[in-house]
Coordinates of C-alpha atoms in Angstrom, one line a residue:
M1 CA 67.6 -23.9 1.0
S2 CA 70.7 -23.5 2.9
E3 CA 74.4 -25.0 1.5
R4 CA 74.2 -27.3 4.4
Q5 CA 70.6 -28.9 3.6
E6 CA 71.7 -29.2 -0.2
Q7 CA 74.8 -31.2 0.9
D8 CA 72.8 -33.3 3.5
M9 CA 70.3 -34.1 0.7
H10 CA 72.5 -34.5 -2.2
T11 CA 75.4 -36.6 -1.4
D12 CA 74.6 -38.7 -4.5
A13 CA 72.1 -39.1 -7.3
S14 CA 69.9 -41.2 -5.4
R15 CA 69.1 -38.1 -3.1
A16 CA 67.3 -36.4 -5.6
F17 CA 64.0 -35.4 -4.0
T18 CA 60.4 -34.3 -4.5
T19 CA 58.7 -31.3 -3.0
L20 CA 55.1 -31.4 -2.2
V21 CA 52.7 -28.6 -1.2
T22 CA 49.1 -29.7 -0.3
G23 CA 46.3 -27.2 -0.9
A24 CA 48.4 -25.0 -3.2
S25 CA 46.4 -24.0 -6.1
A26 CA 45.7 -20.6 -4.5
G27 CA 46.1 -18.5 -1.2
I28 CA 49.0 -19.3 1.4
G29 CA 49.9 -22.8 -0.5
F30 CA 50.4 -21.2 -3.7
Q31 CA 52.5 -18.5 -2.3
V32 CA 54.8 -21.1 -1.0
A33 CA 54.7 -23.1 -4.1
Q34 CA 55.8 -19.7 -5.8
R35 CA 58.7 -19.6 -3.8
L36 CA 59.9 -23.1 -3.8
A37 CA 59.4 -23.4 -7.5
T38 CA 62.6 -21.3 -8.1
T39 CA 64.6 -23.1 -5.6
A40 CA 63.5 -26.9 -5.5
P41 CA 65.9 -28.9 -7.1
G42 CA 63.5 -31.8 -8.2
P43 CA 60.0 -32.0 -8.9
L44 CA 57.6 -29.7 -7.4
V45 CA 54.0 -31.3 -6.9
I46 CA 51.0 -29.2 -5.9
T47 CA 47.6 -30.4 -4.9
G48 CA 44.2 -28.7 -4.9
R49 CA 40.4 -29.9 -5.2
N50 CA 39.4 -28.0 -8.3
Q51 CA 41.0 -29.1 -11.6
A52 CA 41.0 -25.7 -13.3
R53 CA 42.5 -23.8 -10.6
L54 CA 44.9 -26.1 -10.4
D55 CA 45.9 -26.3 -13.9
E56 CA 46.1 -22.4 -13.8
A57 CA 48.5 -22.6 -10.7
V58 CA 50.7 -25.1 -12.7
A59 CA 50.9 -23.1 -15.7
S60 CA 52.1 -20.0 -13.7
L61 CA 54.7 -22.0 -11.5
Q62 CA 56.0 -23.9 -14.6
G63 CA 57.3 -20.6 -16.1
R64 CA 59.4 -19.8 -13.0
S65 CA 60.6 -23.2 -12.2
G66 CA 64.0 -24.8 -12.9
G67 CA 62.0 -28.6 -12.7
P68 CA 59.1 -30.1 -13.4
V69 CA 55.9 -29.0 -11.9
R70 CA 53.0 -31.3 -11.7
G71 CA 49.3 -30.6 -10.0
V72 CA 47.3 -33.5 -8.6
V73 CA 43.9 -33.3 -7.7
C74 CA 43.4 -34.4 -4.1
D75 CA 40.4 -33.7 -1.7
Q76 CA 42.0 -34.2 1.9
R77 CA 38.4 -35.2 3.3
H78 CA 38.7 -38.6 1.6
R79 CA 41.4 -41.1 2.2
T80 CA 40.8 -42.5 -1.2
S81 CA 41.8 -39.3 -2.6
I82 CA 44.9 -39.3 -0.7
D83 CA 45.7 -42.7 -2.1
Q84 CA 45.3 -41.2 -5.4
L85 CA 47.8 -38.9 -4.6
L86 CA 50.2 -41.2 -3.4
E87 CA 49.7 -43.3 -6.7
A88 CA 50.6 -40.4 -8.8
L89 CA 53.7 -39.8 -6.9
H90 CA 55.2 -43.0 -8.1
G91 CA 58.1 -42.9 -10.4
L92 CA 59.2 -39.6 -9.1
P93 CA 61.9 -39.2 -6.5
P94 CA 60.9 -39.4 -2.7
V95 CA 59.1 -36.6 -1.3
L96 CA 61.5 -35.2 1.3
Q97 CA 60.4 -31.7 1.7
L98 CA 56.6 -31.2 2.5
V99 CA 54.5 -28.5 3.2
A100 CA 51.1 -29.7 4.8
N101 CA 49.0 -27.0 4.2
V102 CA 45.3 -28.1 3.9
G103 CA 42.9 -27.3 6.4
V104 CA 39.2 -26.6 6.4
N105 CA 37.2 -24.1 8.7
P106 CA 33.5 -24.5 8.3
V107 CA 33.0 -21.2 10.0
H108 CA 34.0 -19.5 6.6
Q109 CA 31.0 -20.8 4.9
Q110 CA 28.4 -21.2 7.9
G111 CA 29.5 -18.6 10.3
P112 CA 30.6 -19.1 13.8
G113 CA 28.5 -21.1 16.2
R114 CA 29.0 -22.2 20.1
T115 CA 30.3 -25.5 21.1
H116 CA 27.0 -26.3 22.3
S117 CA 25.1 -25.9 18.9
T118 CA 27.7 -27.4 16.7
D119 CA 26.9 -30.6 14.7
Y120 CA 29.0 -33.7 15.9
A121 CA 29.2 -34.8 12.2
L122 CA 30.7 -31.4 11.0
F123 CA 33.1 -31.3 14.2
A124 CA 34.0 -34.9 13.1
D125 CA 34.8 -34.1 9.5
T126 CA 36.8 -31.1 10.4
L127 CA 39.0 -33.2 12.4
T128 CA 39.3 -36.1 9.7
T129 CA 40.3 -33.5 7.2
N130 CA 42.9 -31.2 9.5
V131 CA 44.5 -33.7 11.4
T132 CA 43.4 -37.6 10.6
H133 CA 44.1 -37.4 6.9
T134 CA 47.3 -35.1 7.3
F135 CA 48.4 -37.9 9.8
Y136 CA 47.7 -40.6 7.2
L137 CA 49.6 -38.6 4.6
L138 CA 52.5 -38.3 6.6
S139 CA 52.4 -41.8 7.6
R140 CA 52.9 -43.0 4.0
L141 CA 55.9 -40.5 3.3
L142 CA 58.0 -40.9 6.4
P143 CA 59.3 -44.5 5.3
A144 CA 60.9 -42.8 2.3
M145 CA 62.2 -40.3 4.6
R146 CA 63.7 -42.7 7.1
Q147 CA 65.5 -44.4 4.0
A148 CA 67.1 -41.2 3.0
R149 CA 67.7 -40.1 6.4
A150 CA 66.6 -36.5 5.4
G151 CA 63.5 -34.5 5.4
R152 CA 61.8 -31.2 5.9
I153 CA 58.2 -31.1 6.9
V154 CA 56.2 -27.9 7.6
L155 CA 52.7 -28.2 9.3
V156 CA 50.3 -25.3 9.0
G157 CA 48.4 -24.7 12.1
S158 CA 46.5 -21.6 13.1
M159 CA 46.9 -19.3 16.3
A160 CA 43.2 -20.0 16.9
Y161 CA 43.7 -22.7 19.1
R162 CA 45.7 -20.6 21.6
H163 CA 43.0 -18.1 21.9
G164 CA 40.1 -20.7 21.9
L165 CA 38.7 -18.2 19.1
P166 CA 34.7 -18.4 20.1
G167 CA 32.5 -19.8 17.5
Q168 CA 34.7 -22.6 15.8
V169 CA 35.5 -25.3 18.1
S170 CA 36.2 -28.0 15.5
Y171 CA 38.9 -25.8 13.7
N172 CA 40.4 -24.9 17.0
V173 CA 40.6 -28.3 18.3
S174 CA 42.1 -29.4 15.0
K175 CA 44.7 -27.1 15.0
S176 CA 45.7 -27.9 18.5
A177 CA 46.2 -31.7 17.6
L178 CA 49.1 -30.6 15.2
V179 CA 51.2 -29.8 18.3
G180 CA 51.1 -33.1 19.4
L181 CA 51.6 -34.7 15.9
K182 CA 54.7 -32.3 15.2
N183 CA 56.3 -33.0 18.6
T184 CA 55.9 -36.8 17.9
I185 CA 57.3 -36.9 14.6
V186 CA 60.4 -34.9 15.8
S187 CA 61.0 -37.1 19.1
E188 CA 60.7 -40.4 16.9
Y189 CA 62.3 -39.2 13.4
G190 CA 64.6 -36.3 14.5
A191 CA 67.6 -38.9 15.2
A192 CA 67.1 -39.7 11.4
G193 CA 67.7 -36.3 10.1
I194 CA 64.1 -35.4 9.6
G195 CA 63.0 -32.0 10.9
C196 CA 59.3 -31.2 11.6
H197 CA 58.2 -27.6 12.3
L198 CA 54.5 -25.9 12.8
V199 CA 53.6 -22.4 11.8
N200 CA 50.6 -20.7 13.4
P201 CA 49.4 -17.9 11.5
G202 CA 46.9 -15.4 13.1
I203 CA 44.0 -14.5 11.0
V204 CA 45.1 -14.1 7.4
L205 CA 43.6 -11.1 5.3
N206 CA 42.1 -12.7 2.2
E207 CA 38.6 -13.3 0.9
R208 CA 38.1 -16.8 2.5
T209 CA 38.4 -15.0 6.3
E210 CA 36.5 -12.0 5.2
R211 CA 33.3 -13.4 6.8
L212 CA 34.7 -14.4 9.9
R213 CA 36.8 -11.0 10.4
R214 CA 33.4 -9.2 9.9
R215 CA 31.7 -11.4 12.7
L216 CA 34.7 -11.2 14.6
P217 CA 36.3 -7.7 14.5
A218 CA 38.3 -8.0 17.7
A219 CA 40.0 -11.1 16.2
E220 CA 41.7 -8.8 13.8
Q221 CA 45.6 -8.6 13.7
P222 CA 47.0 -5.3 15.2
L223 CA 49.1 -5.6 12.0
P224 CA 47.6 -7.0 8.9
L225 CA 48.9 -10.5 8.2
T226 CA 49.2 -11.3 4.5
E227 CA 49.6 -14.5 2.7
A228 CA 52.9 -13.6 1.5
Q229 CA 53.9 -13.1 4.9
V230 CA 53.0 -16.8 6.1
A231 CA 54.6 -18.1 3.0
E232 CA 57.9 -16.3 3.7
A233 CA 57.9 -18.0 7.1
I234 CA 57.3 -21.4 6.2
V235 CA 60.0 -21.2 3.3
S236 CA 62.5 -20.0 6.0
L237 CA 61.7 -23.0 8.3
L238 CA 62.3 -25.3 5.2
A239 CA 65.7 -23.7 4.8
D240 CA 66.5 -23.9 8.5
A241 CA 69.7 -26.0 8.4
N242 CA 70.0 -25.5 12.5
A243 CA 66.3 -27.0 13.4
E244 CA 65.8 -27.0 16.9
P245 CA 65.8 -30.6 18.7
R246 CA 61.9 -30.6 18.8
G247 CA 61.3 -28.8 15.9
R248 CA 60.1 -24.9 15.8
E249 CA 56.7 -24.0 16.7
L250 CA 56.4 -20.5 15.2
D251 CA 53.6 -18.0 16.0
L252 CA 52.7 -15.4 13.7

């Protein structure tokens, strides 16, 4: 975080804030949380679907954090689970720094399938998790950011939507929707000191993408893209005191 951001966000004691990273018990989200744990000026809250993995992540982060670290089980497929997350945030300083990292891609479990054979319920479930409930979480956090006249948001998208990666229409469409969400947040709240950015990674080298990379070798990056590289880009955007008027859309 830059000196300018610290000044903006800490003009008085009431500006102490919470950092929230969703989907952070492993992978890119955990890599982001590792980096933010050493710099976050207040509580760090991470979410995940599995309690045991979340507990392990919190224990690892606690040793490197200057402030409290809390893990909250949250399955973003369900709005009630997001409500439980919001309830768990009560009593903490307002969330003024958010990395919205949750995103499901059914192709990792089921393999690619063309648009004509994609199940409607699967398509709808993917959009609900990746878009509708991301919107819902943001809509509940934005009032506190407006009141503080400060906020940094990074949405995690994907390069898949730009290329229309074959076999994963639901994921491609869901990630394209984040462009409109990011632009709307900036146009509506940018004047209130709230910045919103979108990071679009290519296919990341990890266990979750192994099946996809095996089936679609042409989708491999010319240079391997690691989870750590994506995390560094996200944290750099959070620390950008000179945010562009409409936020940045960063393709990796």
